[in-house]
PDB file of C-alpha atoms and ligand atoms in Angstrom:
ATOM      1  CA  MET A   1     -36.465 -20.170  54.598  1.00  0.00           C
ATOM      2  CA  ARG A   2     -37.323 -21.168  51.017  1.00  0.00           C
ATOM      3  CA  ILE A   3     -36.823 -18.371  48.462  1.00  0.00           C
ATOM      4  CA  PRO A   4     -39.668 -18.464  45.936  1.00  0.00           C
ATOM      5  CA  LEU A   5     -38.847 -19.180  42.308  1.00  0.00           C
ATOM      6  CA  ALA A   6     -40.654 -17.665  39.316  1.00  0.00           C
ATOM      7  CA  ALA A   7     -39.706 -19.693  36.245  1.00  0.00           C
ATOM      8  CA  GLY A   8     -40.878 -18.952  32.705  1.00  0.00           C
ATOM      9  CA  ASN A   9     -41.128 -21.859  30.269  1.00  0.00           C
ATOM     10  CA  TRP A  10     -41.351 -20.297  26.832  1.00  0.00           C
ATOM     11  CA  LYS A  11     -41.861 -23.713  25.171  1.00  0.00           C
ATOM     12  CA  MET A  12     -41.561 -23.619  21.335  1.00  0.00           C
ATOM     13  CA  ASN A  13     -42.630 -19.972  21.032  1.00  0.00           C
ATOM     14  CA  LEU A  14     -41.230 -16.600  19.939  1.00  0.00           C
ATOM     15  CA  SER A  15     -39.017 -15.509  17.057  1.00  0.00           C
ATOM     16  CA  ARG A  16     -35.382 -14.771  17.871  1.00  0.00           C
ATOM     17  CA  ASP A  17     -36.070 -11.012  17.967  1.00  0.00           C
ATOM     18  CA  GLU A  18     -39.087 -11.511  20.233  1.00  0.00           C
ATOM     19  CA  ALA A  19     -37.096 -13.761  22.566  1.00  0.00           C
ATOM     20  CA  ILE A  20     -34.299 -11.205  22.832  1.00  0.00           C
ATOM     21  CA  ALA A  21     -36.769  -8.365  23.457  1.00  0.00           C
ATOM     22  CA  LEU A  22     -38.552 -10.376  26.165  1.00  0.00           C
ATOM     23  CA  ALA A  23     -35.309 -11.285  27.950  1.00  0.00           C
ATOM     24  CA  GLN A  24     -34.214  -7.658  27.793  1.00  0.00           C
ATOM     25  CA  ALA A  25     -37.516  -6.416  29.191  1.00  0.00           C
ATOM     26  CA  ILE A  26     -37.350  -8.868  32.078  1.00  0.00           C
ATOM     27  CA  LYS A  27     -33.745  -7.919  32.762  1.00  0.00           C
ATOM     28  CA  GLU A  28     -34.585  -4.208  32.821  1.00  0.00           C
ATOM     29  CA  GLN A  29     -37.766  -4.425  34.849  1.00  0.00           C
ATOM     30  CA  ALA A  30     -37.299  -7.342  37.244  1.00  0.00           C
ATOM     31  CA  SER A  31     -35.376  -5.808  40.108  1.00  0.00           C
ATOM     32  CA  ASP A  32     -32.510  -7.978  41.323  1.00  0.00           C
ATOM     33  CA  SER A  33     -34.224  -9.064  44.474  1.00  0.00           C
ATOM     34  CA  GLN A  34     -33.212 -11.480  47.197  1.00  0.00           C
ATOM     35  CA  ARG A  35     -36.923 -12.142  47.783  1.00  0.00           C
ATOM     36  CA  VAL A  36     -37.511 -14.138  44.600  1.00  0.00           C
ATOM     37  CA  ASP A  37     -35.384 -16.105  42.141  1.00  0.00           C
ATOM     38  CA  VAL A  38     -36.217 -15.528  38.479  1.00  0.00           C
ATOM     39  CA  LEU A  39     -35.562 -18.096  35.775  1.00  0.00           C
ATOM     40  CA  LEU A  40     -36.053 -17.970  31.998  1.00  0.00           C
ATOM     41  CA  CYS A  41     -36.302 -21.184  29.958  1.00  0.00           C
ATOM     42  CA  PRO A  42     -36.258 -20.198  26.282  1.00  0.00           C
ATOM     43  CA  PRO A  43     -36.127 -22.592  23.329  1.00  0.00           C
ATOM     44  CA  ALA A  44     -32.680 -24.220  23.087  1.00  0.00           C
ATOM     45  CA  VAL A  45     -31.709 -22.213  20.003  1.00  0.00           C
ATOM     46  CA  TYR A  46     -31.985 -18.957  21.994  1.00  0.00           C
ATOM     47  CA  LEU A  47     -30.229 -20.117  25.183  1.00  0.00           C
ATOM     48  CA  ASP A  48     -26.933 -18.589  24.149  1.00  0.00           C
ATOM     49  CA  ALA A  49     -28.444 -15.181  23.408  1.00  0.00           C
ATOM     50  CA  VAL A  50     -30.573 -15.106  26.564  1.00  0.00           C
ATOM     51  CA  CYS A  51     -27.622 -16.178  28.738  1.00  0.00           C
ATOM     52  CA  LYS A  52     -25.597 -13.266  27.366  1.00  0.00           C
ATOM     53  CA  ILE A  53     -28.412 -10.768  28.012  1.00  0.00           C
ATOM     54  CA  VAL A  54     -28.813 -11.690  31.679  1.00  0.00           C
ATOM     55  CA  GLU A  55     -25.206 -12.620  32.488  1.00  0.00           C
ATOM     56  CA  ASP A  56     -24.582  -9.751  34.932  1.00  0.00           C
ATOM     57  CA  THR A  57     -27.834 -10.222  36.816  1.00  0.00           C
ATOM     58  CA  LEU A  58     -29.323 -12.681  39.287  1.00  0.00           C
ATOM     59  CA  ILE A  59     -31.713 -13.960  36.591  1.00  0.00           C
ATOM     60  CA  GLY A  60     -31.060 -17.621  35.830  1.00  0.00           C
ATOM     61  CA  VAL A  61     -31.424 -19.411  32.510  1.00  0.00           C
ATOM     62  CA  GLY A  62     -32.466 -23.014  32.027  1.00  0.00           C
ATOM     63  CA  SER A  63     -33.061 -25.441  29.193  1.00  0.00           C
ATOM     64  CA  GLN A  64     -36.498 -26.986  28.685  1.00  0.00           C
ATOM     65  CA  ASP A  65     -35.028 -30.479  28.463  1.00  0.00           C
ATOM     66  CA  VAL A  66     -31.663 -32.209  28.433  1.00  0.00           C
ATOM     67  CA  PHE A  67     -30.446 -35.563  27.106  1.00  0.00           C
ATOM     68  CA  TRP A  68     -28.828 -38.051  29.490  1.00  0.00           C
ATOM     69  CA  GLN A  69     -25.762 -38.887  27.392  1.00  0.00           C
ATOM     70  CA  PRO A  70     -22.909 -36.362  27.388  1.00  0.00           C
ATOM     71  CA  GLU A  71     -22.156 -36.696  23.658  1.00  0.00           C
ATOM     72  CA  GLY A  72     -22.503 -39.018  20.675  1.00  0.00           C
ATOM     73  CA  ALA A  73     -24.735 -39.986  17.774  1.00  0.00           C
ATOM     74  CA  TYR A  74     -28.050 -38.686  19.142  1.00  0.00           C
ATOM     75  CA  THR A  75     -29.329 -36.459  16.344  1.00  0.00           C
ATOM     76  CA  GLY A  76     -31.328 -33.511  17.603  1.00  0.00           C
ATOM     77  CA  GLU A  77     -30.541 -33.969  21.282  1.00  0.00           C
ATOM     78  CA  ILE A  78     -28.746 -31.484  23.546  1.00  0.00           C
ATOM     79  CA  SER A  79     -26.488 -32.713  26.340  1.00  0.00           C
ATOM     80  CA  ALA A  80     -26.070 -31.373  29.864  1.00  0.00           C
ATOM     81  CA  PRO A  81     -22.430 -30.295  29.252  1.00  0.00           C
ATOM     82  CA  MET A  82     -23.641 -28.309  26.222  1.00  0.00           C
ATOM     83  CA  VAL A  83     -26.400 -26.634  28.219  1.00  0.00           C
ATOM     84  CA  ARG A  84     -24.000 -25.840  31.051  1.00  0.00           C
ATOM     85  CA  GLY A  85     -21.400 -24.602  28.573  1.00  0.00           C
ATOM     86  CA  MET A  86     -23.830 -21.987  27.285  1.00  0.00           C
ATOM     87  CA  GLY A  87     -24.111 -20.530  30.766  1.00  0.00           C
ATOM     88  CA  CYS A  88     -27.323 -22.161  31.992  1.00  0.00           C
ATOM     89  CA  SER A  89     -27.769 -23.187  35.583  1.00  0.00           C
ATOM     90  CA  TYR A  90     -31.093 -25.088  35.418  1.00  0.00           C
ATOM     91  CA  SER A  91     -32.815 -27.673  33.285  1.00  0.00           C
ATOM     92  CA  ILE A  92     -36.499 -28.560  33.201  1.00  0.00           C
ATOM     93  CA  VAL A  93     -36.775 -32.350  33.234  1.00  0.00           C
ATOM     94  CA  GLY A  94     -39.809 -34.558  32.673  1.00  0.00           C
ATOM     95  CA  HIS A  95     -42.217 -31.796  31.634  1.00  0.00           C
ATOM     96  CA  SER A  96     -45.637 -33.326  30.942  1.00  0.00           C
ATOM     97  CA  GLU A  97     -45.338 -32.444  27.252  1.00  0.00           C
ATOM     98  CA  ARG A  98     -42.134 -34.505  27.090  1.00  0.00           C
ATOM     99  CA  ARG A  99     -43.778 -37.357  28.991  1.00  0.00           C
ATOM    100  CA  HIS A 100     -47.085 -37.417  27.126  1.00  0.00           C
ATOM    101  CA  LEU A 101     -46.285 -36.121  23.627  1.00  0.00           C
ATOM    102  CA  PHE A 102     -42.853 -37.727  23.302  1.00  0.00           C
ATOM    103  CA  GLY A 103     -43.308 -40.802  25.484  1.00  0.00           C
ATOM    104  CA  GLU A 104     -40.604 -40.034  28.032  1.00  0.00           C
ATOM    105  CA  THR A 105     -40.573 -42.641  30.790  1.00  0.00           C
ATOM    106  CA  ASP A 106     -39.966 -42.250  34.527  1.00  0.00           C
ATOM    107  CA  GLU A 107     -36.645 -44.032  34.087  1.00  0.00           C
ATOM    108  CA  GLU A 108     -35.501 -41.661  31.343  1.00  0.00           C
ATOM    109  CA  VAL A 109     -36.563 -38.698  33.453  1.00  0.00           C
ATOM    110  CA  ASN A 110     -34.350 -40.014  36.255  1.00  0.00           C
ATOM    111  CA  TRP A 111     -31.381 -40.377  33.867  1.00  0.00           C
ATOM    112  CA  LYS A 112     -31.904 -36.747  32.817  1.00  0.00           C
ATOM    113  CA  VAL A 113     -32.065 -35.583  36.448  1.00  0.00           C
ATOM    114  CA  LYS A 114     -28.734 -37.269  37.121  1.00  0.00           C
ATOM    115  CA  ALA A 115     -27.105 -35.979  33.926  1.00  0.00           C
ATOM    116  CA  ALA A 116     -28.160 -32.436  34.805  1.00  0.00           C
ATOM    117  CA  GLN A 117     -26.804 -32.683  38.342  1.00  0.00           C
ATOM    118  CA  GLN A 118     -23.511 -34.197  37.215  1.00  0.00           C
ATOM    119  CA  ASN A 119     -23.023 -31.072  35.105  1.00  0.00           C
ATOM    120  CA  ASP A 120     -23.870 -28.446  37.731  1.00  0.00           C
ATOM    121  CA  LEU A 121     -27.369 -27.861  36.448  1.00  0.00           C
ATOM    122  CA  THR A 122     -30.258 -27.756  38.907  1.00  0.00           C
ATOM    123  CA  PRO A 123     -32.973 -30.027  37.542  1.00  0.00           C
ATOM    124  CA  ILE A 124     -36.584 -28.926  37.860  1.00  0.00           C
ATOM    125  CA  LEU A 125     -38.269 -32.303  38.055  1.00  0.00           C
ATOM    126  CA  CYS A 126     -41.853 -32.014  36.784  1.00  0.00           C
ATOM    127  CA  VAL A 127     -44.564 -34.358  38.014  1.00  0.00           C
ATOM    128  CA  GLY A 128     -48.312 -34.290  37.541  1.00  0.00           C
ATOM    129  CA  GLU A 129     -51.393 -36.401  37.023  1.00  0.00           C
ATOM    130  CA  LEU A 130     -53.710 -36.561  34.008  1.00  0.00           C
ATOM    131  CA  LEU A 131     -57.361 -35.527  34.365  1.00  0.00           C
ATOM    132  CA  GLU A 132     -58.550 -39.134  34.189  1.00  0.00           C
ATOM    133  CA  GLU A 133     -56.049 -40.108  36.888  1.00  0.00           C
ATOM    134  CA  ARG A 134     -57.388 -37.359  39.176  1.00  0.00           C
ATOM    135  CA  GLN A 135     -60.964 -38.404  38.445  1.00  0.00           C
ATOM    136  CA  ALA A 136     -60.075 -42.010  39.265  1.00  0.00           C
ATOM    137  CA  LYS A 137     -58.537 -40.813  42.577  1.00  0.00           C
ATOM    138  CA  GLN A 138     -55.100 -41.939  41.410  1.00  0.00           C
ATOM    139  CA  THR A 139     -53.361 -38.584  41.981  1.00  0.00           C
ATOM    140  CA  ASP A 140     -51.389 -39.641  45.066  1.00  0.00           C
ATOM    141  CA  LYS A 141     -50.331 -42.905  43.458  1.00  0.00           C
ATOM    142  CA  VAL A 142     -49.151 -41.224  40.229  1.00  0.00           C
ATOM    143  CA  ILE A 143     -47.298 -38.428  42.015  1.00  0.00           C
ATOM    144  CA  THR A 144     -45.640 -40.857  44.414  1.00  0.00           C
ATOM    145  CA  ARG A 145     -44.513 -43.041  41.518  1.00  0.00           C
ATOM    146  CA  GLN A 146     -43.146 -40.101  39.522  1.00  0.00           C
ATOM    147  CA  VAL A 147     -41.321 -38.562  42.494  1.00  0.00           C
ATOM    148  CA  GLU A 148     -39.840 -41.873  43.704  1.00  0.00           C
ATOM    149  CA  ALA A 149     -38.702 -42.802  40.188  1.00  0.00           C
ATOM    150  CA  GLY A 150     -37.351 -39.325  39.467  1.00  0.00           C
ATOM    151  CA  LEU A 151     -35.259 -39.406  42.648  1.00  0.00           C
ATOM    152  CA  GLU A 152     -33.939 -42.946  42.199  1.00  0.00           C
ATOM    153  CA  ASP A 153     -30.241 -43.170  43.260  1.00  0.00           C
ATOM    154  CA  LEU A 154     -30.187 -39.577  44.536  1.00  0.00           C
ATOM    155  CA  ASP A 155     -28.701 -39.145  47.981  1.00  0.00           C
ATOM    156  CA  ALA A 156     -29.285 -36.311  50.431  1.00  0.00           C
ATOM    157  CA  ASP A 157     -26.557 -34.114  48.910  1.00  0.00           C
ATOM    158  CA  ASP A 158     -27.988 -34.591  45.425  1.00  0.00           C
ATOM    159  CA  VAL A 159     -31.505 -33.510  46.337  1.00  0.00           C
ATOM    160  CA  LEU A 160     -30.236 -30.260  47.779  1.00  0.00           C
ATOM    161  CA  ASN A 161     -29.607 -29.358  44.149  1.00  0.00           C
ATOM    162  CA  LEU A 162     -33.100 -30.097  42.838  1.00  0.00           C
ATOM    163  CA  ILE A 163     -36.477 -28.425  42.542  1.00  0.00           C
ATOM    164  CA  ILE A 164     -39.772 -30.239  42.067  1.00  0.00           C
ATOM    165  CA  ALA A 165     -42.572 -28.737  39.986  1.00  0.00           C
ATOM    166  CA  TYR A 166     -46.077 -30.063  40.557  1.00  0.00           C
ATOM    167  CA  GLU A 167     -47.924 -29.530  37.291  1.00  0.00           C
ATOM    168  CA  PRO A 168     -51.322 -31.224  37.027  1.00  0.00           C
ATOM    169  CA  VAL A 169     -51.552 -32.047  33.325  1.00  0.00           C
ATOM    170  CA  TRP A 170     -55.209 -30.959  33.184  1.00  0.00           C
ATOM    171  CA  ALA A 171     -54.162 -27.447  34.226  1.00  0.00           C
ATOM    172  CA  ILE A 172     -51.319 -26.918  31.747  1.00  0.00           C
ATOM    173  CA  GLY A 173     -52.247 -24.512  28.973  1.00  0.00           C
ATOM    174  CA  THR A 174     -55.961 -25.043  29.627  1.00  0.00           C
ATOM    175  CA  GLY A 175     -56.729 -21.932  31.668  1.00  0.00           C
ATOM    176  CA  GLU A 176     -58.006 -24.245  34.396  1.00  0.00           C
ATOM    177  CA  VAL A 177     -55.758 -23.628  37.388  1.00  0.00           C
ATOM    178  CA  ALA A 178     -55.751 -26.019  40.331  1.00  0.00           C
ATOM    179  CA  ARG A 179     -57.428 -24.577  43.425  1.00  0.00           C
ATOM    180  CA  PRO A 180     -54.725 -23.363  45.830  1.00  0.00           C
ATOM    181  CA  ASP A 181     -55.796 -25.906  48.460  1.00  0.00           C
ATOM    182  CA  GLN A 182     -55.807 -28.720  45.877  1.00  0.00           C
ATOM    183  CA  ALA A 183     -52.264 -27.834  44.785  1.00  0.00           C
ATOM    184  CA  ASN A 184     -51.115 -27.387  48.381  1.00  0.00           C
ATOM    185  CA  GLU A 185     -52.344 -30.857  49.263  1.00  0.00           C
ATOM    186  CA  VAL A 186     -50.228 -32.460  46.536  1.00  0.00           C
ATOM    187  CA  HIS A 187     -47.213 -30.323  47.484  1.00  0.00           C
ATOM    188  CA  GLY A 188     -47.684 -31.599  51.045  1.00  0.00           C
ATOM    189  CA  LEU A 189     -47.695 -35.168  49.747  1.00  0.00           C
ATOM    190  CA  ILE A 190     -44.437 -34.525  47.855  1.00  0.00           C
ATOM    191  CA  ARG A 191     -42.879 -33.047  50.995  1.00  0.00           C
ATOM    192  CA  SER A 192     -43.894 -36.115  52.990  1.00  0.00           C
ATOM    193  CA  ILE A 193     -42.291 -38.389  50.360  1.00  0.00           C
ATOM    194  CA  LEU A 194     -39.082 -36.352  50.732  1.00  0.00           C
ATOM    195  CA  GLN A 195     -39.291 -36.644  54.507  1.00  0.00           C
ATOM    196  CA  ASP A 196     -39.637 -40.430  54.282  1.00  0.00           C
ATOM    197  CA  ARG A 197     -36.816 -40.810  51.732  1.00  0.00           C
ATOM    198  CA  TYR A 198     -34.442 -38.306  53.368  1.00  0.00           C
ATOM    199  CA  ASP A 199     -35.143 -36.222  56.479  1.00  0.00           C
ATOM    200  CA  THR A 200     -37.026 -33.223  57.804  1.00  0.00           C
ATOM    201  CA  SER A 201     -34.341 -30.679  57.014  1.00  0.00           C
ATOM    202  CA  ILE A 202     -34.370 -31.763  53.377  1.00  0.00           C
ATOM    203  CA  SER A 203     -38.138 -31.912  53.061  1.00  0.00           C
ATOM    204  CA  ASN A 204     -38.462 -28.502  54.724  1.00  0.00           C
ATOM    205  CA  GLY A 205     -35.686 -26.957  52.671  1.00  0.00           C
ATOM    206  CA  MET A 206     -36.622 -28.126  49.205  1.00  0.00           C
ATOM    207  CA  ARG A 207     -38.523 -25.877  46.842  1.00  0.00           C
ATOM    208  CA  ILE A 208     -41.696 -27.298  45.335  1.00  0.00           C
ATOM    209  CA  ILE A 209     -43.211 -24.987  42.734  1.00  0.00           C
ATOM    210  CA  TYR A 210     -46.625 -25.128  41.080  1.00  0.00           C
ATOM    211  CA  GLY A 211     -47.327 -24.987  37.332  1.00  0.00           C
ATOM    212  CA  GLY A 212     -50.565 -24.996  35.356  1.00  0.00           C
ATOM    213  CA  SER A 213     -52.296 -21.848  34.067  1.00  0.00           C
ATOM    214  CA  VAL A 214     -50.585 -19.534  36.547  1.00  0.00           C
ATOM    215  CA  LYS A 215     -51.581 -15.950  35.759  1.00  0.00           C
ATOM    216  CA  PRO A 216     -51.152 -12.553  37.434  1.00  0.00           C
ATOM    217  CA  ASP A 217     -54.640 -12.850  38.914  1.00  0.00           C
ATOM    218  CA  ASN A 218     -54.201 -16.255  40.561  1.00  0.00           C
ATOM    219  CA  ILE A 219     -50.572 -16.207  41.774  1.00  0.00           C
ATOM    220  CA  ALA A 220     -51.443 -14.556  45.113  1.00  0.00           C
ATOM    221  CA  GLY A 221     -53.756 -17.364  46.192  1.00  0.00           C
ATOM    222  CA  LEU A 222     -51.233 -20.026  45.193  1.00  0.00           C
ATOM    223  CA  ILE A 223     -48.148 -18.459  46.770  1.00  0.00           C
ATOM    224  CA  ALA A 224     -50.056 -17.867  50.016  1.00  0.00           C
ATOM    225  CA  GLN A 225     -50.200 -21.641  50.508  1.00  0.00           C
ATOM    226  CA  SER A 226     -47.722 -23.047  53.002  1.00  0.00           C
ATOM    227  CA  GLU A 227     -46.184 -25.639  50.658  1.00  0.00           C
ATOM    228  CA  ILE A 228     -46.036 -23.657  47.385  1.00  0.00           C
ATOM    229  CA  ASP A 229     -42.645 -22.073  46.741  1.00  0.00           C
ATOM    230  CA  GLY A 230     -43.146 -20.416  43.390  1.00  0.00           C
ATOM    231  CA  ALA A 231     -44.430 -21.062  39.904  1.00  0.00           C
ATOM    232  CA  LEU A 232     -43.484 -22.640  36.612  1.00  0.00           C
ATOM    233  CA  VAL A 233     -45.275 -20.460  34.087  1.00  0.00           C
ATOM    234  CA  GLY A 234     -45.955 -21.215  30.431  1.00  0.00           C
ATOM    235  CA  GLY A 235     -48.314 -18.911  28.520  1.00  0.00           C
ATOM    236  CA  ALA A 236     -48.154 -15.999  30.939  1.00  0.00           C
ATOM    237  CA  SER A 237     -44.341 -15.915  30.765  1.00  0.00           C
ATOM    238  CA  LEU A 238     -44.409 -14.947  27.085  1.00  0.00           C
ATOM    239  CA  LYS A 239     -45.351 -11.343  27.815  1.00  0.00           C
ATOM    240  CA  ALA A 240     -43.067  -9.207  29.975  1.00  0.00           C
ATOM    241  CA  ASP A 241     -45.932  -7.479  31.799  1.00  0.00           C
ATOM    242  CA  SER A 242     -47.703 -10.626  32.928  1.00  0.00           C
ATOM    243  CA  PHE A 243     -44.500 -12.441  33.892  1.00  0.00           C
ATOM    244  CA  LEU A 244     -43.283  -9.402  35.847  1.00  0.00           C
ATOM    245  CA  GLU A 245     -46.572  -9.352  37.756  1.00  0.00           C
ATOM    246  CA  ILE A 246     -46.147 -13.033  38.566  1.00  0.00           C
ATOM    247  CA  ILE A 247     -42.562 -12.407  39.733  1.00  0.00           C
ATOM    248  CA  GLU A 248     -43.882  -9.665  42.026  1.00  0.00           C
ATOM    249  CA  GLY A 249     -46.666 -11.977  43.193  1.00  0.00           C
ATOM    250  CA  CYS A 250     -44.115 -14.643  44.119  1.00  0.00           C
ATOM    251  CA  ALA A 251     -41.996 -12.133  46.041  1.00  0.00           C
TER     252      ALA A 251
HETATM  253  C1  PEP B 301     -45.880 -25.141  31.674  1.00  0.00           C
HETATM  254  O1  PEP B 301     -45.494 -24.996  30.533  1.00  0.00           O
HETATM  255  O2  PEP B 301     -45.178 -25.763  32.458  1.00  0.00           O
HETATM  256  C2  PEP B 301     -47.149 -24.523  32.058  1.00  0.00           C
HETATM  257  C3  PEP B 301     -47.512 -24.634  33.296  1.00  0.00           C
HETATM  258  O3  PEP B 301     -47.875 -23.873  31.090  1.00  0.00           O
HETATM  259  P1  PEP B 301     -49.139 -22.867  31.343  1.00  0.00           P
HETATM  260  O4  PEP B 301     -48.699 -21.885  32.390  1.00  0.00           O
HETATM  261  O5  PEP B 301     -49.353 -22.230  30.010  1.00  0.00           O
HETATM  262  O6  PEP B 301     -50.276 -23.700  31.805  1.00  0.00           O
END
């Protein structure tokens, strides 16, 4: 039985006061439920504050990225031990904005996955095709490449501590959500890659969440799909009301 995950990626948004108010609202109004896991991924500079707000609850906190080296002369980067030390338990890795705006490669994404896991952080490995790749019928090829590369060197025990997010790049922040059946098909492909690399119990047990313009009015159709185990939510996670509706929708 896969427990759905509702994860909010706040990206580079909100003032400190707004971030604190949002975390507090989610804490107060999201009932601690065994039916859905809730995760907040604020900007790195607010991780400490958000971790403190939700520390006595089941709400998890994750970073939006993590560097692969544990320490050193890497100005501006944040390491996995630092993220863990603040009280986080997850890290988003390989988000499409990191891949496409900052040129992150599949290999670097894999290093980040491993660094997160070595420091007790559950990586949320993001994969997704560009619009032109979908139009050129390259979706399966791109997703297979990104998943295989992201999981390089990971054995069966490692992947138990990992979540995959399918986020078609053309649906992120555009208001154009993938059709539930379209998303489900790609989730099914990812599950079959996991089955081939590992085994059925792993492919059946692993959570694969969808991201890309998830809103309160489309979560029901997505979560009803057999292979969709929750949502990674950008814009709609910035307001307590809409994120709470999505959490309920996932449950
Ligand atoms: C995201 O940031 O991962 C995302 C899916 O954003 P949005 O929900 O705004 O499309």
